[in-house]
PDB file of C-alpha atoms in Angstrom:
ATOM      1  CA  MET A   1       9.264 -20.440 -21.804  1.00 43.00           C
ATOM      2  CA  VAL A   2      10.039 -18.140 -24.721  1.00 42.00           C
ATOM      3  CA  LYS A   3       8.366 -14.794 -24.138  1.00 40.00           C
ATOM      4  CA  ARG A   4       6.372 -13.306 -26.972  1.00 40.00           C
ATOM      5  CA  MET A   5       7.044  -9.713 -27.900  1.00 39.00           C
ATOM      6  CA  ILE A   6       4.677  -6.887 -28.786  1.00 38.00           C
ATOM      7  CA  ILE A   7       4.870  -5.259 -32.193  1.00 35.00           C
ATOM      8  CA  ILE A   8       3.058  -1.938 -32.119  1.00 37.00           C
ATOM      9  CA  SER A   9       1.721  -0.051 -35.095  1.00 37.00           C
ATOM     10  CA  MET A  10      -0.522   3.001 -35.058  1.00 39.00           C
ATOM     11  CA  LEU A  11      -2.803   4.310 -37.756  1.00 35.00           C
ATOM     12  CA  VAL A  12      -2.689   8.034 -38.375  1.00 35.00           C
ATOM     13  CA  VAL A  13      -6.365   8.417 -39.259  1.00 36.00           C
ATOM     14  CA  PHE A  14      -7.950   6.300 -36.520  1.00 34.00           C
ATOM     15  CA  PRO A  15      -6.650   6.323 -32.917  1.00 38.00           C
ATOM     16  CA  ILE A  16      -6.561   2.559 -32.717  1.00 34.00           C
ATOM     17  CA  LEU A  17      -3.575   0.495 -31.647  1.00 37.00           C
ATOM     18  CA  PHE A  18      -3.194  -3.044 -32.963  1.00 33.00           C
ATOM     19  CA  ILE A  19      -1.134  -5.519 -30.986  1.00 34.00           C
ATOM     20  CA  HIS A  20       0.228  -8.523 -32.838  1.00 35.00           C
ATOM     21  CA  ILE A  21       1.517 -11.418 -30.779  1.00 36.00           C
ATOM     22  CA  GLY A  22       3.507 -14.039 -32.584  1.00 39.00           C
ATOM     23  CA  LYS A  23       2.996 -15.116 -36.144  1.00 35.00           C
ATOM     24  CA  GLY A  24      -0.547 -14.762 -37.419  1.00 39.00           C
ATOM     25  CA  GLU A  25      -2.082 -13.865 -34.005  1.00 39.00           C
ATOM     26  CA  THR A  26      -3.852 -10.563 -33.404  1.00 36.00           C
ATOM     27  CA  MET A  27      -5.096  -9.333 -30.046  1.00 38.00           C
ATOM     28  CA  PRO A  28      -8.239  -7.170 -29.708  1.00 39.00           C
ATOM     29  CA  SER A  29      -7.842  -3.468 -30.466  1.00 37.00           C
ATOM     30  CA  PHE A  30      -7.642  -0.791 -27.780  1.00 37.00           C
ATOM     31  CA  ASN A  31      -8.246   2.925 -28.050  1.00 40.00           C
ATOM     32  CA  VAL A  32      -4.948   4.759 -27.656  1.00 35.00           C
ATOM     33  CA  SER A  33      -6.468   6.896 -24.900  1.00 37.00           C
ATOM     34  CA  GLU A  34      -6.597   3.754 -22.752  1.00 41.00           C
ATOM     35  CA  LEU A  35      -2.804   3.505 -22.907  1.00 38.00           C
ATOM     36  CA  HIS A  36      -2.015   6.879 -21.357  1.00 39.00           C
ATOM     37  CA  ASN A  37       1.187   6.720 -19.296  1.00 42.00           C
ATOM     38  CA  ILE A  38       1.788   3.027 -19.962  1.00 40.00           C
ATOM     39  CA  PRO A  39       5.467   2.705 -20.905  1.00 41.00           C
ATOM     40  CA  LEU A  40       5.781   1.097 -24.337  1.00 40.00           C
ATOM     41  CA  GLU A  41       9.294  -0.260 -24.509  1.00 38.00           C
ATOM     42  CA  LYS A  42      10.949  -1.997 -27.395  1.00 37.00           C
ATOM     43  CA  ASN A  43      10.505  -5.766 -27.104  1.00 42.00           C
ATOM     44  CA  MET A  44       8.237  -5.221 -24.112  1.00 44.00           C
ATOM     45  CA  ASP A  45       6.989  -8.477 -22.575  1.00 50.00           C
ATOM     46  CA  THR A  46       3.301  -9.080 -23.256  1.00 51.00           C
ATOM     47  CA  ASP A  47       2.524 -10.036 -19.649  1.00 54.00           C
ATOM     48  CA  ASP A  48       3.936  -6.740 -18.361  1.00 54.00           C
ATOM     49  CA  PHE A  49       2.028  -4.770 -20.992  1.00 51.00           C
ATOM     50  CA  PHE A  50      -1.375  -6.289 -20.313  1.00 53.00           C
ATOM     51  CA  ASN A  51      -0.888  -6.264 -16.545  1.00 59.00           C
ATOM     52  CA  ASN A  52      -0.277  -2.521 -16.755  1.00 56.00           C
ATOM     53  CA  LEU A  53      -3.327  -2.066 -18.963  1.00 56.00           C
ATOM     54  CA  GLN A  54      -5.509  -4.097 -16.608  1.00 61.00           C
ATOM     55  CA  ILE A  55      -4.348  -2.161 -13.549  1.00 58.00           C
ATOM     56  CA  ARG A  56      -5.080   1.181 -15.154  1.00 55.00           C
ATOM     57  CA  ASN A  57      -8.532   0.131 -16.329  1.00 60.00           C
ATOM     58  CA  LYS A  58      -9.624  -1.585 -13.102  1.00 58.00           C
ATOM     59  CA  TYR A  59     -11.613   1.287 -11.614  1.00 55.00           C
ATOM     60  CA  LYS A  60     -12.281   3.255 -14.786  1.00 61.00           C
ATOM     61  CA  GLU A  61     -15.969   2.372 -14.814  1.00 50.00           C
ATOM     62  CA  ASP A  62     -16.376   4.131 -11.445  1.00 73.00           C
ATOM     63  CA  GLY A  63     -14.532   7.230 -12.571  1.00 85.00           C
ATOM     64  CA  TRP A  64     -11.213   6.342 -10.914  1.00 93.00           C
ATOM     65  CA  THR A  65      -7.940   6.927 -12.754  1.00 96.00           C
ATOM     66  CA  LEU A  66      -4.659   5.433 -11.597  1.00 97.00           C
ATOM     67  CA  LEU A  67      -2.433   8.184 -10.189  1.00 97.00           C
ATOM     68  CA  TRP A  68       0.473   6.138  -8.816  1.00 97.00           C
ATOM     69  CA  ASN A  69       1.257   2.489  -8.247  1.00 97.00           C
ATOM     70  CA  GLU A  70       3.953   0.253  -6.842  1.00 98.00           C
ATOM     71  CA  GLU A  71       3.758  -3.370  -7.969  1.00 98.00           C
ATOM     72  CA  PHE A  72       7.057  -4.418  -6.332  1.00 97.00           C
ATOM     73  CA  ASP A  73       8.157  -6.153  -9.522  1.00 95.00           C
ATOM     74  CA  GLN A  74      11.571  -4.457  -9.583  1.00 90.00           C
ATOM     75  CA  PRO A  75      13.895  -4.268  -6.541  1.00 90.00           C
ATOM     76  CA  GLN A  76      15.249  -0.905  -7.716  1.00 88.00           C
ATOM     77  CA  SER A  77      11.814   0.667  -7.256  1.00 87.00           C
ATOM     78  CA  LEU A  78      12.340   0.577  -3.498  1.00 92.00           C
ATOM     79  CA  LYS A  79      15.013   3.277  -3.644  1.00 91.00           C
ATOM     80  CA  SER A  80      13.283   5.363  -6.290  1.00 94.00           C
ATOM     81  CA  ASN A  81       9.780   5.308  -4.770  1.00 96.00           C
ATOM     82  CA  TRP A  82      10.389   4.813  -1.059  1.00 98.00           C
ATOM     83  CA  ASN A  83      12.516   5.819   1.902  1.00 98.00           C
ATOM     84  CA  ILE A  84      13.740   2.790   3.847  1.00 98.00           C
ATOM     85  CA  GLU A  85      13.850   3.298   7.605  1.00 98.00           C
ATOM     86  CA  ASN A  86      17.041   2.774   9.616  1.00 98.00           C
ATOM     87  CA  TRP A  87      16.431   3.758  13.233  1.00 96.00           C
ATOM     88  CA  ALA A  88      15.374   2.538  16.653  1.00 97.00           C
ATOM     89  CA  ALA A  89      11.653   3.151  17.041  1.00 91.00           C
ATOM     90  CA  GLU A  90      11.140   5.563  19.922  1.00 85.00           C
ATOM     91  CA  LYS A  91       7.348   5.828  20.047  1.00 86.00           C
ATOM     92  CA  ASN A  92       4.764   3.832  22.001  1.00 91.00           C
ATOM     93  CA  ASN A  93       7.522   1.910  23.833  1.00 95.00           C
ATOM     94  CA  GLU A  94       8.061  -0.280  20.781  1.00 98.00           C
ATOM     95  CA  LEU A  95      10.910  -2.798  20.834  1.00 98.00           C
ATOM     96  CA  GLN A  96      12.162  -2.984  17.237  1.00 98.00           C
ATOM     97  CA  PHE A  97      15.080  -1.446  15.368  1.00 99.00           C
ATOM     98  CA  TYR A  98      14.122  -0.775  11.736  1.00 99.00           C
ATOM     99  CA  THR A  99      16.904  -1.775   9.324  1.00 99.00           C
ATOM    100  CA  PRO A 100      17.232  -1.823   5.513  1.00 98.00           C
ATOM    101  CA  ASP A 101      18.283  -5.480   5.768  1.00 98.00           C
ATOM    102  CA  ASN A 102      14.727  -6.317   6.841  1.00 99.00           C
ATOM    103  CA  VAL A 103      13.233  -4.868   3.643  1.00 98.00           C
ATOM    104  CA  SER A 104      13.349  -6.692   0.310  1.00 97.00           C
ATOM    105  CA  VAL A 105      11.470  -7.395  -2.916  1.00 97.00           C
ATOM    106  CA  ASN A 106      10.927 -11.061  -3.779  1.00 95.00           C
ATOM    107  CA  ASN A 107       8.714 -12.674  -6.430  1.00 94.00           C
ATOM    108  CA  GLY A 108       6.736  -9.497  -7.029  1.00 96.00           C
ATOM    109  CA  ASN A 109       6.134  -8.814  -3.330  1.00 98.00           C
ATOM    110  CA  LEU A 110       7.497  -6.408  -0.776  1.00 98.00           C
ATOM    111  CA  HIS A 111       8.746  -8.261   2.291  1.00 99.00           C
ATOM    112  CA  LEU A 112       8.991  -6.471   5.643  1.00 99.00           C
ATOM    113  CA  ILE A 113      10.679  -9.050   7.852  1.00 99.00           C
ATOM    114  CA  SER A 114      10.526  -9.065  11.653  1.00 99.00           C
ATOM    115  CA  LYS A 115      13.212 -10.987  13.548  1.00 99.00           C
ATOM    116  CA  LYS A 116      14.209 -11.771  17.093  1.00 99.00           C
ATOM    117  CA  GLU A 117      17.866 -10.751  17.147  1.00 98.00           C
ATOM    118  CA  GLU A 118      20.118  -8.370  19.062  1.00 98.00           C
ATOM    119  CA  TYR A 119      20.881  -5.203  17.129  1.00 98.00           C
ATOM    120  CA  HIS A 120      22.173  -1.876  18.487  1.00 97.00           C
ATOM    121  CA  GLY A 121      20.805  -2.544  21.933  1.00 96.00           C
ATOM    122  CA  ARG A 122      17.431  -3.847  20.777  1.00 98.00           C
ATOM    123  CA  GLN A 123      16.216  -7.450  20.911  1.00 98.00           C
ATOM    124  CA  TYR A 124      14.181  -7.268  17.698  1.00 99.00           C
ATOM    125  CA  THR A 125      14.563  -5.919  14.162  1.00 99.00           C
ATOM    126  CA  SER A 126      11.895  -5.137  11.606  1.00 99.00           C
ATOM    127  CA  GLY A 127      11.196  -3.308   8.346  1.00 99.00           C
ATOM    128  CA  ALA A 128       9.513  -0.038   7.426  1.00 99.00           C
ATOM    129  CA  ILE A 129       9.249   2.134   4.308  1.00 99.00           C
ATOM    130  CA  HIS A 130       7.519   5.431   3.541  1.00 98.00           C
ATOM    131  CA  SER A 131       7.046   7.771   0.579  1.00 99.00           C
ATOM    132  CA  LYS A 132       7.645  11.159   2.260  1.00 98.00           C
ATOM    133  CA  ASP A 133       8.786  13.786  -0.282  1.00 98.00           C
ATOM    134  CA  LYS A 134       8.729  11.116  -3.020  1.00 98.00           C
ATOM    135  CA  PHE A 135       4.998  10.553  -3.376  1.00 98.00           C
ATOM    136  CA  TYR A 136       2.205  12.417  -1.609  1.00 98.00           C
ATOM    137  CA  PHE A 137      -1.294  13.369  -2.650  1.00 98.00           C
ATOM    138  CA  GLN A 138      -4.590  14.933  -1.619  1.00 98.00           C
ATOM    139  CA  TYR A 139      -7.796  12.867  -1.831  1.00 98.00           C
ATOM    140  CA  GLY A 140      -8.312   9.643  -3.741  1.00 98.00           C
ATOM    141  CA  LYS A 141      -8.549   5.880  -3.340  1.00 98.00           C
ATOM    142  CA  VAL A 142      -5.632   4.020  -1.777  1.00 98.00           C
ATOM    143  CA  GLU A 143      -5.521   0.231  -2.005  1.00 98.00           C
ATOM    144  CA  ILE A 144      -3.055  -2.362  -0.801  1.00 99.00           C
ATOM    145  CA  ARG A 145      -3.094  -6.119  -1.301  1.00 99.00           C
ATOM    146  CA  ALA A 146      -1.242  -7.816   1.510  1.00 99.00           C
ATOM    147  CA  LYS A 147      -0.737 -10.858   3.702  1.00 99.00           C
ATOM    148  CA  LEU A 148      -0.163  -9.913   7.326  1.00 99.00           C
ATOM    149  CA  PRO A 149       2.250 -11.255   9.947  1.00 99.00           C
ATOM    150  CA  THR A 150       0.839 -12.810  13.096  1.00 99.00           C
ATOM    151  CA  GLY A 151       1.723 -13.613  16.696  1.00 99.00           C
ATOM    152  CA  GLN A 152       1.674 -11.923  20.082  1.00 99.00           C
ATOM    153  CA  GLY A 153       3.459  -8.560  19.894  1.00 99.00           C
ATOM    154  CA  MET A 154       3.314  -8.165  16.104  1.00 99.00           C
ATOM    155  CA  PHE A 155       1.789  -4.908  14.876  1.00 99.00           C
ATOM    156  CA  PRO A 156       1.616  -4.479  11.051  1.00 99.00           C
ATOM    157  CA  ALA A 157       0.183  -1.231   9.708  1.00 99.00           C
ATOM    158  CA  PHE A 158      -0.438   0.750   6.524  1.00 99.00           C
ATOM    159  CA  TRP A 159      -1.071   4.427   7.225  1.00 99.00           C
ATOM    160  CA  MET A 160      -0.752   8.025   6.028  1.00 99.00           C
ATOM    161  CA  MET A 161       0.623  11.279   7.473  1.00 98.00           C
ATOM    162  CA  PRO A 162       0.948  14.872   6.202  1.00 98.00           C
ATOM    163  CA  ASN A 163       3.958  15.508   3.974  1.00 98.00           C
ATOM    164  CA  ILE A 164       5.217  18.137   6.420  1.00 97.00           C
ATOM    165  CA  ASP A 165       8.359  17.902   8.535  1.00 94.00           C
ATOM    166  CA  ASN A 166       7.906  17.078  12.227  1.00 89.00           C
ATOM    167  CA  THR A 167       4.150  16.618  11.836  1.00 89.00           C
ATOM    168  CA  TRP A 168       2.239  13.379  12.384  1.00 88.00           C
ATOM    169  CA  LEU A 169      -1.330  14.616  12.739  1.00 96.00           C
ATOM    170  CA  PRO A 170      -3.807  14.189  11.206  1.00 98.00           C
ATOM    171  CA  GLU A 171      -3.181  10.498  10.581  1.00 98.00           C
ATOM    172  CA  ILE A 172      -5.207   7.944   8.629  1.00 99.00           C
ATOM    173  CA  ASP A 173      -4.607   4.283   9.476  1.00 99.00           C
ATOM    174  CA  ILE A 174      -5.836   2.272   6.508  1.00 99.00           C
ATOM    175  CA  LEU A 175      -5.144  -0.954   8.354  1.00 99.00           C
ATOM    176  CA  GLU A 176      -3.712  -2.008  11.675  1.00 99.00           C
ATOM    177  CA  MET A 177      -3.693  -5.499  13.114  1.00 99.00           C
ATOM    178  CA  LEU A 178      -2.665  -6.795  16.522  1.00 99.00           C
ATOM    179  CA  GLY A 179      -0.871 -10.076  15.965  1.00 98.00           C
ATOM    180  CA  HIS A 180      -2.708 -11.894  18.757  1.00 98.00           C
ATOM    181  CA  GLU A 181      -6.016 -11.028  17.038  1.00 99.00           C
ATOM    182  CA  PRO A 182      -5.323 -11.972  13.404  1.00 99.00           C
ATOM    183  CA  ASP A 183      -9.030 -11.968  12.545  1.00 99.00           C
ATOM    184  CA  ARG A 184      -9.553  -8.289  13.492  1.00 99.00           C
ATOM    185  CA  ILE A 185      -8.573  -5.256  11.372  1.00 99.00           C
ATOM    186  CA  TRP A 186      -8.522  -1.795  12.935  1.00 99.00           C
ATOM    187  CA  MET A 187      -9.408   1.308  10.896  1.00 99.00           C
ATOM    188  CA  VAL A 188      -8.441   4.563  12.609  1.00 98.00           C
ATOM    189  CA  GLN A 189      -8.447   8.327  12.105  1.00 98.00           C
ATOM    190  CA  HIS A 190      -6.341  10.469  14.486  1.00 98.00           C
ATOM    191  CA  TYR A 191      -6.735  14.253  14.679  1.00 96.00           C
ATOM    192  CA  VAL A 192      -6.708  17.262  17.013  1.00 94.00           C
ATOM    193  CA  ASP A 193     -10.217  18.539  17.666  1.00 91.00           C
ATOM    194  CA  LYS A 194     -11.305  22.179  17.938  1.00 89.00           C
ATOM    195  CA  ASN A 195     -10.403  22.182  21.642  1.00 92.00           C
ATOM    196  CA  GLY A 196      -6.850  21.028  20.916  1.00 92.00           C
ATOM    197  CA  LYS A 197      -7.486  17.509  22.196  1.00 94.00           C
ATOM    198  CA  LEU A 198      -6.006  14.458  20.497  1.00 95.00           C
ATOM    199  CA  THR A 199      -8.976  12.438  19.269  1.00 95.00           C
ATOM    200  CA  SER A 200      -9.296   9.058  17.571  1.00 96.00           C
ATOM    201  CA  ASN A 201     -12.244   7.984  15.457  1.00 96.00           C
ATOM    202  CA  LEU A 202     -12.019   4.240  14.935  1.00 98.00           C
ATOM    203  CA  ASP A 203     -13.721   0.935  14.344  1.00 98.00           C
ATOM    204  CA  SER A 204     -12.676  -2.665  13.793  1.00 99.00           C
ATOM    205  CA  PHE A 205     -13.852  -5.466  11.562  1.00 99.00           C
ATOM    206  CA  VAL A 206     -13.764  -9.115  12.609  1.00 99.00           C
ATOM    207  CA  GLY A 207     -13.526 -11.636   9.794  1.00 98.00           C
ATOM    208  CA  GLU A 208     -11.264 -14.517   8.898  1.00 97.00           C
ATOM    209  CA  ASP A 209      -7.621 -14.943   9.874  1.00 99.00           C
ATOM    210  CA  PHE A 210      -5.967 -12.213   7.775  1.00 99.00           C
ATOM    211  CA  SER A 211      -2.514 -13.770   8.179  1.00 99.00           C
ATOM    212  CA  LEU A 212      -3.422 -16.848   6.126  1.00 99.00           C
ATOM    213  CA  ASP A 213      -3.954 -15.243   2.722  1.00 98.00           C
ATOM    214  CA  TYR A 214      -3.820 -11.997   0.756  1.00 99.00           C
ATOM    215  CA  HIS A 215      -6.609  -9.439   1.153  1.00 99.00           C
ATOM    216  CA  THR A 216      -7.209  -5.916  -0.119  1.00 99.00           C
ATOM    217  CA  TYR A 217      -7.460  -2.962   2.241  1.00 99.00           C
ATOM    218  CA  ALA A 218      -8.462   0.461   0.961  1.00 99.00           C
ATOM    219  CA  ILE A 219      -9.786   3.905   1.765  1.00 99.00           C
ATOM    220  CA  GLU A 220     -11.716   6.362  -0.366  1.00 98.00           C
ATOM    221  CA  TRP A 221     -10.753   9.819   0.901  1.00 98.00           C
ATOM    222  CA  SER A 222     -12.638  12.947  -0.175  1.00 98.00           C
ATOM    223  CA  LYS A 223     -13.316  16.415   1.228  1.00 98.00           C
ATOM    224  CA  SER A 224     -16.356  15.161   3.087  1.00 98.00           C
ATOM    225  CA  GLU A 225     -15.555  11.613   4.235  1.00 98.00           C
ATOM    226  CA  ILE A 226     -13.214   8.665   4.518  1.00 99.00           C
ATOM    227  CA  ILE A 227     -14.538   5.209   3.665  1.00 99.00           C
ATOM    228  CA  TRP A 228     -12.605   2.084   4.675  1.00 99.00           C
ATOM    229  CA  LEU A 229     -12.998  -1.076   2.586  1.00 99.00           C
ATOM    230  CA  ILE A 230     -11.764  -4.626   3.139  1.00 99.00           C
ATOM    231  CA  ASP A 231     -11.853  -6.897   0.096  1.00 98.00           C
ATOM    232  CA  GLY A 232     -13.944  -4.239  -1.650  1.00 97.00           C
ATOM    233  CA  ILE A 233     -16.664  -4.072   1.016  1.00 98.00           C
ATOM    234  CA  GLU A 234     -17.224  -0.948   3.123  1.00 99.00           C
ATOM    235  CA  ARG A 235     -16.461  -1.594   6.795  1.00 99.00           C
ATOM    236  CA  PHE A 236     -16.218   1.912   8.326  1.00 99.00           C
ATOM    237  CA  ARG A 237     -16.989   5.509   7.403  1.00 99.00           C
ATOM    238  CA  SER A 238     -15.980   8.828   8.975  1.00 98.00           C
ATOM    239  CA  THR A 239     -17.424  12.251   8.170  1.00 98.00           C
ATOM    240  CA  VAL A 240     -15.757  14.289  10.942  1.00 95.00           C
ATOM    241  CA  ASN A 241     -12.525  16.308  10.823  1.00 96.00           C
ATOM    242  CA  ILE A 242     -11.561  15.034   7.378  1.00 98.00           C
ATOM    243  CA  PRO A 243      -7.944  16.024   6.637  1.00 97.00           C
ATOM    244  CA  SER A 244      -7.139  18.235   3.659  1.00 97.00           C
ATOM    245  CA  GLU A 245      -3.343  18.028   3.840  1.00 97.00           C
ATOM    246  CA  GLU A 246      -1.301  16.248   1.186  1.00 98.00           C
ATOM    247  CA  MET A 247      -0.288  12.941   2.715  1.00 99.00           C
ATOM    248  CA  TYR A 248       2.350  10.273   2.190  1.00 99.00           C
ATOM    249  CA  LEU A 249       2.244   6.496   2.661  1.00 99.00           C
ATOM    250  CA  TYR A 250       3.850   4.445   5.432  1.00 99.00           C
ATOM    251  CA  LEU A 251       4.242   0.657   5.708  1.00 99.00           C
ATOM    252  CA  ASN A 252       5.742  -1.050   8.739  1.00 99.00           C
ATOM    253  CA  THR A 253       5.621  -3.842  11.259  1.00 99.00           C
ATOM    254  CA  ALA A 254       6.166  -2.689  14.829  1.00 99.00           C
ATOM    255  CA  ILE A 255       7.018  -5.158  17.586  1.00 99.00           C
ATOM    256  CA  GLY A 256       5.694  -4.754  21.100  1.00 98.00           C
ATOM    257  CA  GLY A 257       4.641  -1.447  22.584  1.00 97.00           C
ATOM    258  CA  ASN A 258       1.744  -0.021  24.536  1.00 96.00           C
ATOM    259  CA  TRP A 259      -1.068  -1.472  22.444  1.00 96.00           C
ATOM    260  CA  PRO A 260      -0.003  -4.929  21.155  1.00 97.00           C
ATOM    261  CA  GLY A 261       2.149  -5.835  24.155  1.00 97.00           C
ATOM    262  CA  SER A 262       5.459  -7.687  23.974  1.00 98.00           C
ATOM    263  CA  PRO A 263       6.121 -10.947  22.142  1.00 98.00           C
ATOM    264  CA  ASP A 264       6.037 -14.076  24.285  1.00 98.00           C
ATOM    265  CA  ASP A 265       6.961 -17.746  24.005  1.00 98.00           C
ATOM    266  CA  THR A 266       4.118 -18.341  21.549  1.00 98.00           C
ATOM    267  CA  THR A 267       5.416 -15.794  19.020  1.00 99.00           C
ATOM    268  CA  ILE A 268       7.134 -17.433  16.069  1.00 99.00           C
ATOM    269  CA  PHE A 269       9.997 -15.562  14.345  1.00 99.00           C
ATOM    270  CA  PRO A 270      10.713 -14.513  11.697  1.00 99.00           C
ATOM    271  CA  GLN A 271       7.408 -12.984  10.602  1.00 99.00           C
ATOM    272  CA  THR A 272       6.860 -11.326   7.208  1.00 99.00           C
ATOM    273  CA  PHE A 273       4.469  -8.583   6.115  1.00 99.00           C
ATOM    274  CA  LYS A 274       3.993  -9.370   2.396  1.00 99.00           C
ATOM    275  CA  VAL A 275       2.659  -6.685   0.056  1.00 99.00           C
ATOM    276  CA  ASP A 276       1.620  -7.476  -3.507  1.00 99.00           C
ATOM    277  CA  TYR A 277       0.905  -3.887  -4.535  1.00 98.00           C
ATOM    278  CA  VAL A 278       0.047  -0.355  -3.451  1.00 98.00           C
ATOM    279  CA  ARG A 279      -2.160   1.698  -5.810  1.00 98.00           C
ATOM    280  CA  VAL A 280      -3.516   5.227  -5.617  1.00 98.00           C
ATOM    281  CA  TYR A 281      -6.413   6.431  -7.762  1.00 98.00           C
ATOM    282  CA  GLN A 282      -8.145   9.778  -8.167  1.00 96.00           C
ATOM    283  CA  GLN A 283     -11.516  10.611  -9.640  1.00 90.00           C
ATOM    284  CA  THR A 284     -11.414  12.623 -12.843  1.00 78.00           C
ATOM    285  CA  GLY A 285     -13.904  15.382 -13.526  1.00 65.00           C
ATOM    286  CA  VAL A 286     -15.179  15.231  -9.950  1.00 58.00           C
ATOM    287  CA  ASP A 287     -14.789  17.881  -7.263  1.00 54.00           C
ATOM    288  CA  SER A 288     -13.389  15.769  -4.459  1.00 54.00           C
TER     289      SER A 288
END
């Protein structure tokens, strides 16, 4: 299909941008202020332009402004926006070796692939990425749209940690799923209490099989609370020990370990954690 191109013209007197598509066709006008930070490239494809506009306007009515987003449309964005893990996981008695070969971008999705294969002394490989030192933030709305892997021993997660070296607490787990319970999503907050004790504030939501289709998982994080949402509906809320540190994003699929247990004969490999997008919003004109 021949892609139509955008021809952009601006009026000096009125801040209105007219977008003409093809011969004799005119799209509705938009205020230029709506186009803040949208890259306007020469011969820019109309689908890309309007997708960007739609993303940035999605939460505007609730006072949210897009701060950062990863749509996984371009493979090169992995290196520019993320750190790709390459190490043998040493926590929680997990079994996987994270390798860059298990991380890819395909058809507008991030793929974190988990395999049963021997690699550097491990029997399994998997994928993990994080945004430490590349993107981190304090307070806001974080949303992911994803389709989760399944099976005994699989442990997909989307979580946040402070952007500080050698520090993992406090931690916010936006979503965790145990592969043998694909209809249950865990929402967890880890912190050290005033007595120096490691404490977890958590809840789970039981719904449909989350490995069968894409769903959205989000938190709204402010000074006073963290709200977890699944498909836009609140499922858990915490008002205790709310972190104030700037935090970065982490995406991974662990295999085995203390909580999910090891894979067994029922586990089908490979498994893929598919992510359509990750978006971070902040409220403007509001004291978070």
